[in-house]
Amino acid sequence: MYHHYQKSLPYKLFTVFNYTLLTIIAVLCLLPLIHILAVSFSGSAAATANLVGLWPVDFTLDAYEKTIGNENFLRSLWNSFLRVVLGTLISMGVMLCAAYPLSKSDGAFRGRKLYMWFFVFTMLFHGGLVPTYMVVTKLGLTDTIWALILPPAVSSFNLILLVNFFRTSVPKSLEEAALMDGANHFTIFWKIYLPISVPAIATISLFTMVFHWNSWFDGLIYMSDVKHYPLSTFLQTIIVQQDFTKMSVDAETLKNLSERTVKAAQIFIAALPMLIVYPFVQKFFVKGIVLGAEKE
Amino acid sequence: MQSAVDVKGQTAAVEVKRARKRKGTWQLHAMLLPALIIVFIFQYIPMFGLVMAFQDYEPWLGFLHSPWVGLEHFKTMFEYEDARQVIWNTLVISTLKIIFNLGVPLAFALLLNEVYVMKFKRTVQTIVYLPHFLSWVILGGILIDMLSPEGGIVNRFLSIFGIQPIFFLGDNDWFRTVVVVTDVWKECGFNTIVFLAALTSINPSLYEAAIVDGANRWQQTFYITLPSMLPIIIVVGTLSLGNILNAGFDQILNLYNPLVYKTGDIIDTYVYRVGLLNGDFSYATAVGLFKSVISFILVVTGYRLAYKYANYKIF
């Protein structure tokens, strides 16, 4: 597209200014990540002496070796992996099953409205931190992975996205033909709804995976032992709180953990899965936002 | 004219059709069951737990036998200097965030919209959206390192201009600024994409007509782009109204420390410290309930306004 106004001098000047400004903003957004990456690949002495800018000084993989060699780190990485896989599977299973009936018309499924409000109300009002904590504790879920998986398993927001997707994308004629042939709801859900909804399922699964990978607070309050910590909680404890009391480590490991380069390496490893899936996720997320915005 | 029998026959046919449609409704209820149980246990039971706010809850007495104290905890909350400060901090921080997270992405989307090199546009968009996917633990870890007064890269940069090291995360004059700026850094990509989607859906014939009338790009922006964007701006704005008491628990908890409680402590972090760390369950629940109720009113108002002025519905 080329317009007449684009030939005017002020607009040309603006264009130069605009591209420069946007480039600067984009670079500024990335600098923190590049800096932390540079620190993680630098020699410990150089990092402590604040010599590292945006390029590693005394390049070494030392920090990564120390990180990988730390069993606490590896265990929390495994916990996170387990949490993401199990959490996403359960969450998607439960939400998809619920989205199917909720996508029916009010005539075909009496009580749909009531159920819908049951879920939507939780978006409007919360019991809050302390009562939720007490429920999870009373159920004896503390120190088990279920404390991290079950409470957030049904996200009303994601559920609504799925319902809207089912409503708009599954051809009603296909469904009615199947009903005529005597198919029951389970079959229709399994054979018609799920195959058609692969894009939506992928999108919401990615939402859920990112959520589980990034969650850290529930690990902090529900896990009393550091060996149950997911990676985010582990990092929060040693990098942000700088609290090593919960870890039964010898002086040597402690010294390693508090090194600046090791912290940087751990941060980078935790960010890595997001950086890898990001290009895919981004495409889906943009769709998801549009999915969310198009509801009428 | 239709005879009565015909009408009756028709309604009967409709009934049969409906009945066939409704056959197996129990399956629909059954499919909802797991989600209902999970939501009931983890969302609704805690709501009943809110009665604690009106009791002096003691774990060994339980809800049934703990003494009732009425509105005592709410009174305490408004009398405590701490609590009042915390509510004020929450309002200040969240209001600033709402304003900047609306204004910056809007400006940014408008600038990106003037870019006609698609590759450049997409690259910038991708980079700016990236921090949204990183957790505050990761970003907090990075920021603590970068903003450190002892050789953090930001202070090293400032020292070039002869500026003394600033303890950004430990200085009450700086903490809120850091919180708002870093939040915009993390989240502005999200709203930018929402706004860009709205920008691209503006009917091009409007611009063509304006060009024929001799309007320059500024005039086009003011008389076409912004008015066309108004509905989505209203939606984003009114929906963020419900967040006015959410100043960003994850972010603050990862950035603050006792030095900046005065300006940086917010309702959620306060509830966490008082309730879970100090074990004052009832008082913390009361503060939490206060927040939930006000938020509820604001969220509902926000949805209503969004519906009234922009015809937006969530479902």
XYZ file of C-alpha atoms in Angstrom:
611
model
C 0.000 0.000 0.000
C 1.381 3.389 -0.898
C -0.386 6.637 -0.246
C 0.142 10.139 -1.446
C 0.759 11.531 2.035
C 3.710 9.211 2.428
C 5.635 11.311 -0.066
C 5.435 14.471 2.051
C 8.605 15.537 3.821
C 7.149 15.617 7.360
C 5.881 12.075 6.965
C 9.272 10.910 5.695
C 10.933 12.500 8.715
C 8.372 10.866 10.935
C 9.076 7.492 9.348
C 12.781 7.767 10.117
C 11.993 8.817 13.683
C 9.430 6.028 14.036
C 11.707 3.221 12.892
C 14.505 4.487 15.118
C 12.255 4.746 18.159
C 10.731 1.295 17.659
C 14.169 -0.230 17.214
C 15.388 1.390 20.431
C 12.343 0.141 22.356
C 12.748 -3.395 21.015
C 16.446 -3.428 21.909
C 15.706 -2.076 25.405
C 13.185 -4.883 25.895
C 15.797 -7.481 25.038
C 18.817 -5.993 26.839
C 18.038 -7.462 30.269
C 17.898 -10.972 28.837
C 21.099 -10.512 26.853
C 22.858 -9.144 29.920
C 21.846 -12.092 32.092
C 22.906 -14.491 29.342
C 26.301 -12.766 29.123
C 26.749 -12.984 32.903
C 25.900 -16.695 32.900
C 28.660 -17.438 30.383
C 31.250 -15.253 32.102
C 33.996 -16.130 34.536
C 32.931 -15.820 38.141
C 35.596 -13.253 38.996
C 34.701 -11.001 36.084
C 31.000 -11.139 36.993
C 31.641 -10.308 40.645
C 33.876 -7.415 39.629
C 30.997 -6.063 37.509
C 32.941 -6.225 34.284
C 30.265 -7.962 32.237
C 28.031 -5.931 29.967
C 26.336 -7.475 26.986
C 29.070 -9.907 26.012
C 30.595 -12.696 28.172
C 33.977 -11.948 29.761
C 36.348 -14.941 30.227
C 33.880 -17.232 28.488
C 33.213 -20.424 30.448
C 30.465 -23.011 30.907
C 31.389 -23.293 34.576
C 28.104 -21.820 35.859
C 26.060 -24.267 33.813
C 28.129 -27.201 35.018
C 27.568 -26.159 38.629
C 23.841 -25.718 37.989
C 23.391 -29.071 36.305
C 25.523 -30.698 39.004
C 23.208 -29.454 41.751
C 20.729 -32.167 42.675
C 18.262 -29.698 44.215
C 18.077 -27.891 40.915
C 17.619 -31.079 38.932
C 14.927 -32.371 41.266
C 12.946 -29.150 41.015
C 13.316 -29.247 37.244
C 11.791 -32.731 37.289
C 8.983 -31.556 39.596
C 8.192 -28.743 37.181
C 8.177 -31.107 34.235
C 5.799 -33.450 36.033
C 3.615 -30.562 37.052
C 3.357 -29.166 33.532
C 2.525 -32.516 31.919
C 0.125 -33.840 34.539
C -1.421 -30.440 35.261
C -2.110 -29.707 31.618
C -3.545 -33.162 30.899
C -5.917 -33.086 33.857
C -6.907 -29.503 33.355
C -7.644 -29.974 29.650
C -9.518 -33.233 30.240
C -11.785 -31.709 32.852
C -12.355 -28.448 30.986
C -13.074 -30.060 27.613
C -15.611 -32.405 29.190
C -17.298 -29.427 30.838
C -17.168 -27.231 27.739
C -19.148 -29.715 25.669
C -22.418 -29.586 27.632
C -22.007 -25.851 28.213
C -21.842 -25.278 24.461
C -25.346 -26.722 23.955
C -28.296 -24.415 23.396
C -30.473 -23.620 26.394
C -33.267 -25.649 24.784
C -31.165 -28.757 24.318
C -29.666 -28.661 27.786
C -31.811 -27.281 30.556
C -29.758 -25.949 33.397
C -26.961 -24.762 31.126
C -27.353 -21.152 32.263
C -27.184 -22.124 35.903
C -24.017 -24.157 35.383
C -22.488 -21.328 33.383
C -23.076 -18.905 36.235
C -21.605 -21.397 38.665
C -18.309 -21.092 36.796
C -18.487 -17.411 35.893
C -19.155 -16.371 39.486
C -15.680 -17.613 40.434
C -14.239 -15.014 38.071
C -16.040 -12.294 39.978
C -15.585 -13.298 43.588
C -12.871 -15.170 45.446
C -12.556 -16.699 48.870
C -9.076 -15.247 49.010
C -5.699 -16.546 50.052
C -6.197 -17.686 53.647
C -9.428 -19.724 53.227
C -8.089 -21.379 50.049
C -4.884 -22.259 51.848
C -6.880 -23.824 54.666
C -8.990 -25.952 52.311
C -5.907 -27.320 50.548
C -4.227 -27.984 53.895
C -7.292 -29.644 55.458
C -7.598 -31.967 52.466
C -4.084 -33.179 53.188
C -2.773 -32.102 49.779
C 0.273 -30.306 51.135
C 3.594 -31.775 50.058
C 1.895 -33.577 47.168
C 1.811 -32.510 43.550
C -2.015 -32.402 43.723
C -1.836 -29.165 45.692
C -0.329 -27.593 42.573
C -2.558 -29.306 40.023
C -6.111 -29.549 41.386
C -6.879 -26.044 42.724
C -6.168 -24.283 39.402
C -7.442 -27.176 37.206
C -10.576 -25.349 36.047
C -9.918 -21.852 34.769
C -13.273 -20.225 34.096
C -11.698 -17.916 31.556
C -10.222 -20.769 29.506
C -13.445 -22.704 29.899
C -15.400 -19.835 28.344
C -12.916 -19.685 25.473
C -13.482 -23.391 24.816
C -17.262 -23.061 25.056
C -17.222 -20.164 22.605
C -15.033 -22.140 20.253
C -17.332 -25.176 20.350
C -20.350 -22.964 19.749
C -18.927 -21.196 16.742
C -16.862 -23.872 15.036
C -18.759 -27.146 15.247
C -21.365 -27.421 12.479
C -24.757 -28.064 14.078
C -25.886 -30.123 11.090
C -23.096 -32.648 11.635
C -24.117 -33.046 15.240
C -27.812 -33.418 14.475
C -27.110 -36.045 11.826
C -25.111 -38.007 14.373
C -27.927 -37.682 16.926
C -30.400 -39.005 14.343
C -28.125 -41.983 13.790
C -28.447 -42.712 17.478
C -24.997 -41.538 18.571
C -24.816 -40.555 22.225
C -23.164 -37.453 23.610
C -19.920 -39.159 24.534
C -19.488 -40.355 20.941
C -20.335 -36.955 19.480
C -17.884 -35.273 21.852
C -15.121 -37.733 21.049
C -15.678 -38.223 17.319
C -16.896 -34.809 16.203
C -16.056 -32.086 18.730
C -12.506 -33.005 19.664
C -11.140 -33.541 16.123
C -12.625 -30.242 14.938
C -11.247 -28.345 17.910
C -7.560 -29.221 17.623
C -6.450 -25.570 17.138
C -8.408 -24.404 20.188
C -7.181 -27.335 22.268
C -3.587 -26.549 21.286
C -4.049 -22.886 22.194
C -5.584 -23.469 25.608
C -3.084 -26.259 26.347
C -0.268 -23.815 25.716
C -1.948 -21.244 28.017
C -2.107 -23.926 30.699
C 1.470 -25.127 30.205
C 2.859 -21.603 30.461
C 0.777 -21.069 33.591
C 2.113 -24.211 35.255
C 5.721 -23.600 34.287
C 5.613 -20.053 35.661
C 3.635 -20.696 38.866
C 5.725 -20.483 42.004
C 3.639 -19.145 44.889
C 1.575 -22.307 45.429
C 4.805 -24.315 45.639
C 6.065 -21.910 48.290
C 3.021 -22.147 50.560
C 1.976 -25.773 50.045
C 5.369 -27.507 50.031
C 7.188 -27.673 53.333
C 10.178 -29.509 51.932
C 12.423 -28.113 49.236
C 12.519 -31.484 47.519
C 8.901 -30.966 46.420
C 9.546 -27.485 45.005
C 8.908 -26.860 41.330
C 11.692 -24.954 39.574
C 10.034 -21.529 39.806
C 9.622 -21.879 43.563
C 13.175 -23.134 43.946
C 14.531 -20.124 42.057
C 12.313 -17.737 43.979
C 13.757 -19.058 47.224
C 17.422 -18.910 46.346
C 17.572 -15.981 43.931
C 14.857 -13.605 45.063
C 14.534 -14.382 48.772
C 18.150 -15.559 48.961
C 16.993 -17.987 51.613
C 19.233 -21.030 51.837
C 17.993 -22.241 55.208
C 15.532 -24.692 53.674
C 18.258 -26.395 51.716
C 20.401 -28.880 53.509
C 23.558 -28.167 51.562
C 27.205 -28.136 52.469
C 29.268 -24.949 52.444
C 30.740 -25.706 49.030
C 27.356 -26.045 47.331
C 26.127 -22.973 49.157
C 29.029 -20.946 47.823
C 28.320 -22.218 44.322
C 24.621 -21.404 44.537
C 25.195 -17.826 45.622
C 27.603 -17.059 42.806
C 26.274 -14.429 40.483
C 27.043 -16.404 37.348
C 25.295 -19.501 38.696
C 22.208 -17.462 39.527
C 22.240 -16.072 36.005
C 22.595 -19.560 34.545
C 19.650 -20.801 36.599
C 17.509 -17.863 35.534
C 18.377 -18.502 31.940
C 17.658 -22.231 32.126
C 14.260 -21.467 33.676
C 13.512 -18.984 30.907
C 14.734 -21.293 28.144
C 11.588 -23.424 27.630
C 9.554 -20.231 27.278
C 12.074 -18.797 24.806
C 11.963 -22.009 22.752
C 8.184 -22.417 22.596
C 7.603 -18.671 22.406
C 7.515 -18.323 18.600
C 4.804 -21.005 18.460
C 3.025 -19.828 21.553
C 2.923 -16.266 20.330
C 1.028 -17.194 17.179
C -1.470 -19.164 19.227
C -1.803 -16.509 21.877
C -2.605 -13.866 19.329
C -5.303 -16.205 18.031
C -6.434 -16.788 21.594
C -6.825 -13.085 22.238
C -8.811 -12.760 19.055
C -10.774 -15.852 20.095
C -11.501 -14.064 23.352
C -12.330 -10.754 21.739
C -14.703 -12.072 19.117
C -17.242 -13.419 21.519
C -20.543 -11.649 21.217
C -56.100 -21.012 8.010
C -54.604 -23.753 10.154
C -56.907 -26.080 12.016
C -56.458 -26.717 15.715
C -55.508 -30.331 15.026
C -52.708 -29.260 12.733
C -51.269 -26.927 15.336
C -51.510 -29.649 17.927
C -49.805 -32.085 15.589
C -47.066 -29.594 14.942
C -46.390 -28.902 18.590
C -46.318 -32.645 19.165
C -43.748 -33.044 16.419
C -41.676 -30.242 17.926
C -41.967 -31.925 21.298
C -40.735 -35.237 19.866
C -37.825 -33.465 18.216
C -36.977 -31.676 21.461
C -37.261 -34.877 23.425
C -34.914 -36.628 21.033
C -32.518 -33.733 21.365
C -32.785 -33.861 25.116
C -32.323 -37.620 25.235
C -29.301 -38.518 27.258
C -29.192 -35.284 29.203
C -27.747 -37.254 32.078
C -24.615 -37.655 29.976
C -24.307 -33.882 29.785
C -24.618 -33.566 33.552
C -22.098 -36.361 34.008
C -19.567 -34.649 31.789
C -19.826 -31.521 33.912
C -19.341 -33.372 37.156
C -15.519 -33.376 37.489
C -15.296 -29.640 36.795
C -18.179 -28.936 39.184
C -16.536 -30.882 41.986
C -13.153 -29.199 41.538
C -14.632 -25.718 41.376
C -16.885 -26.404 44.342
C -14.044 -27.640 46.534
C -11.381 -25.107 45.609
C -13.488 -22.030 44.842
C -16.767 -22.262 46.728
C -15.721 -23.901 49.992
C -13.129 -21.147 50.578
C -15.996 -18.657 50.200
C -17.719 -20.310 53.165
C -14.397 -20.072 54.957
C -14.822 -16.315 54.844
C -16.891 -16.552 58.055
C -13.471 -16.562 59.722
C -13.379 -12.833 59.098
C -16.131 -12.431 61.681
C -14.545 -14.769 64.224
C -11.428 -15.070 66.284
C -10.555 -18.248 64.493
C -8.529 -20.770 66.442
C -7.465 -23.869 64.501
C -8.178 -26.205 67.418
C -11.717 -24.838 67.851
C -12.666 -24.837 64.168
C -15.350 -22.723 62.470
C -18.129 -23.987 64.695
C -16.660 -23.187 68.077
C -14.403 -20.184 67.440
C -15.782 -17.075 69.175
C -17.698 -14.571 67.038
C -16.407 -11.013 67.062
C -18.626 -9.335 64.468
C -16.925 -6.513 62.610
C -14.033 -6.223 65.048
C -11.340 -7.106 62.472
C -12.688 -4.638 59.940
C -12.586 -1.900 62.565
C -9.013 -2.833 63.403
C -8.138 -2.671 59.735
C -9.285 0.925 59.370
C -7.601 1.930 62.613
C -4.239 0.351 61.837
C -1.823 2.782 60.272
C -0.276 -0.196 58.401
C -3.488 -1.321 56.791
C -4.475 2.170 55.677
C -1.050 2.688 54.149
C -1.334 -0.655 52.358
C -4.717 0.232 50.838
C -3.351 3.587 49.704
C -0.245 1.968 48.164
C -2.450 -0.508 46.323
C -4.616 2.245 44.865
C -1.669 4.400 43.793
C 0.290 1.584 42.176
C -2.656 -0.004 40.383
C -4.006 3.315 39.110
C -0.620 4.223 37.653
C -0.382 0.771 36.095
C -3.851 1.011 34.535
C -3.083 4.409 33.023
C 0.317 3.458 31.628
C -0.754 0.010 30.467
C -3.467 1.698 28.437
C -1.530 4.707 27.145
C 1.802 3.109 26.271
C 0.376 0.187 24.250
C -2.004 2.545 22.460
C 0.843 4.854 21.418
C 2.939 1.854 20.557
C 0.226 0.273 18.414
C -0.309 3.557 16.561
C 3.422 3.813 15.814
C 3.608 0.171 14.711
C 0.624 0.773 12.476
C 2.687 3.304 10.501
C 5.270 0.647 9.713
C 4.844 -0.843 6.269
C 7.795 -3.216 6.332
C 5.966 -6.274 7.566
C 9.073 -8.117 8.702
C 10.184 -5.214 10.890
C 6.697 -4.827 12.327
C 6.443 -8.504 13.208
C 9.924 -8.628 14.732
C 9.287 -5.637 16.991
C 5.917 -7.055 17.986
C 7.468 -10.423 18.836
C 10.233 -8.923 20.960
C 7.952 -6.591 22.884
C 5.508 -9.402 23.628
C 8.215 -11.728 24.955
C 8.473 -10.597 28.623
C 4.753 -11.333 29.039
C 5.593 -15.047 29.016
C 8.339 -14.910 31.609
C 7.328 -15.173 35.248
C 8.022 -12.503 37.834
C 10.449 -14.905 39.477
C 12.643 -14.818 36.384
C 12.143 -11.119 35.754
C 12.596 -10.412 39.480
C 15.880 -12.325 39.473
C 17.062 -10.354 36.457
C 15.937 -6.996 37.883
C 17.515 -7.587 41.289
C 20.814 -8.220 39.515
C 20.504 -5.292 37.104
C 19.253 -2.713 39.598
C 21.713 -3.619 42.324
C 23.428 -0.563 43.844
C 26.639 -2.574 43.972
C 27.600 -2.656 40.334
C 24.262 -3.499 38.729
C 24.385 -2.660 35.044
C 21.878 0.186 35.363
C 23.903 1.957 38.032
C 27.082 1.368 36.059
C 25.422 3.046 33.095
C 24.273 5.984 35.243
C 27.752 6.386 36.686
C 28.957 7.371 33.197
C 26.975 10.559 33.745
C 28.392 10.957 37.236
C 25.198 9.818 38.976
C 25.725 8.166 42.367
C 24.460 4.562 42.672
C 20.730 4.405 43.402
C 19.230 1.554 45.435
C 16.132 1.321 43.208
C 14.530 -1.591 45.035
C 15.329 -0.301 48.507
C 14.460 3.371 48.129
C 10.921 4.553 48.870
C 11.306 7.385 46.352
C 12.042 4.941 43.563
C 10.196 1.731 44.305
C 6.799 2.605 42.810
C 8.428 3.966 39.660
C 10.369 0.728 39.248
C 7.198 -1.304 39.800
C 5.194 0.617 37.217
C 7.967 0.783 34.605
C 8.823 -2.906 34.862
C 5.145 -3.844 34.731
C 4.733 -1.851 31.526
C 7.849 -3.597 30.178
C 6.315 -7.000 30.918
C 2.729 -6.393 29.908
C 2.586 -3.705 27.230
C 2.994 -6.231 24.408
C -0.316 -7.846 25.281
C -2.501 -4.762 24.938
C -0.455 -3.649 21.935
C -1.593 -6.758 20.114
C -5.203 -6.211 21.139
C -5.025 -2.633 19.848
C -3.223 -3.626 16.652
C -5.958 -6.160 15.902
C -8.504 -3.369 16.275
C -6.426 -1.044 14.075
C -6.256 -3.496 11.214
C -10.009 -4.029 11.309
C -10.760 -0.373 10.561
C -12.445 -0.069 7.198
C -9.805 1.191 4.680
C -12.421 3.060 2.668
C -12.662 5.539 5.541
C -9.014 6.466 5.022
C -9.399 6.580 1.254
C -12.293 9.001 1.581
C -10.270 11.147 3.987
C -7.302 11.198 1.582
C -9.560 12.328 -1.219
C -10.696 15.131 1.091
C -7.042 16.069 1.570
C -6.630 14.955 5.183
C -3.041 14.405 6.274
C -1.943 11.510 8.468
C -2.402 13.461 11.699
C -5.948 14.353 10.788
C -6.627 10.775 9.771
C -5.345 9.570 13.119
C -7.457 12.019 15.101
C -10.658 11.823 13.098
C -10.678 8.199 11.956
C -8.238 5.975 13.840
C -8.872 7.099 17.403
C -12.672 7.292 17.148
C -12.713 3.818 15.576
C -10.549 2.547 18.417
C -12.772 4.018 21.116
C -14.865 0.883 21.756
C -11.851 -1.363 22.325
C -10.160 1.310 24.462
C -13.324 1.472 26.566
C -13.443 -2.313 26.887
C -9.817 -2.613 27.973
C -10.194 0.367 30.302
C -13.415 -0.681 31.996
C -12.304 -4.274 32.394
C -9.112 -3.151 34.105
C -11.297 -1.301 36.620
C -11.770 -4.625 38.382
C -8.015 -4.759 38.937
C -7.827 -1.576 40.943
C -7.162 -3.532 44.123
C -4.806 -5.929 42.318
C -1.553 -4.042 42.274
C 0.394 -7.142 41.220
C 1.061 -9.668 43.976
C 3.598 -11.762 42.013
C 5.582 -8.738 40.982
C 5.687 -6.980 44.350
C 6.495 -10.130 46.299
C 9.491 -10.707 44.030
C 10.750 -7.138 44.114
C 10.025 -5.697 47.538
C 11.764 -5.945 50.890
C 11.133 -4.455 54.355
C 12.899 -1.217 53.362
C 10.109 -0.308 50.940
C 7.022 -1.564 52.796
C 6.056 2.071 53.261
C 5.462 2.673 49.552
C 5.426 -0.807 48.082
C 3.444 -3.060 50.403
C 0.035 -3.854 48.892
C -3.114 -5.569 50.175
C -2.206 -9.005 48.799
C 1.342 -9.064 50.139
C 0.067 -7.752 53.475
C -2.555 -10.518 53.686
C 0.110 -13.092 52.872
C 2.496 -11.868 55.564
C -0.108 -11.338 58.262
C -2.140 -14.461 57.469
C 0.237 -17.170 56.380
C 3.542 -16.011 57.838
C 2.262 -14.624 61.169
C -0.725 -16.976 61.419
C -3.281 -14.236 62.118
C -5.900 -16.066 60.024
C -9.016 -14.099 60.946
C -7.600 -10.615 60.521
C -5.943 -11.529 57.213
C -9.198 -13.068 55.980
C -11.053 -9.889 56.913
C -8.623 -7.772 54.883
C -8.930 -10.273 52.024
C -12.726 -10.185 52.213
C -12.714 -6.403 52.123
C -10.685 -6.617 48.936
C -12.854 -9.345 47.379
C -16.074 -7.419 47.984
C -14.788 -4.130 46.567
C -13.266 -5.987 43.594
C -16.540 -7.802 42.967
C -18.417 -4.508 42.782
C -15.789 -3.028 40.476
C -15.625 -6.048 38.159
C -19.402 -6.142 37.778
C -19.478 -2.379 37.180
C -16.677 -2.766 34.647
C -18.524 -5.445 32.701
C -21.714 -3.415 32.786
C -19.979 -0.317 31.468
C -18.179 -2.349 28.795
C -21.523 -3.783 27.731
C -23.311 -0.455 27.809
C -20.720 1.588 25.932
C -19.036 -0.966 23.712
C -21.551 -3.821 23.527
C -19.007 -6.241 24.991
C -20.160 -9.473 26.595
C -18.063 -12.206 28.106
C -20.397 -15.030 27.227
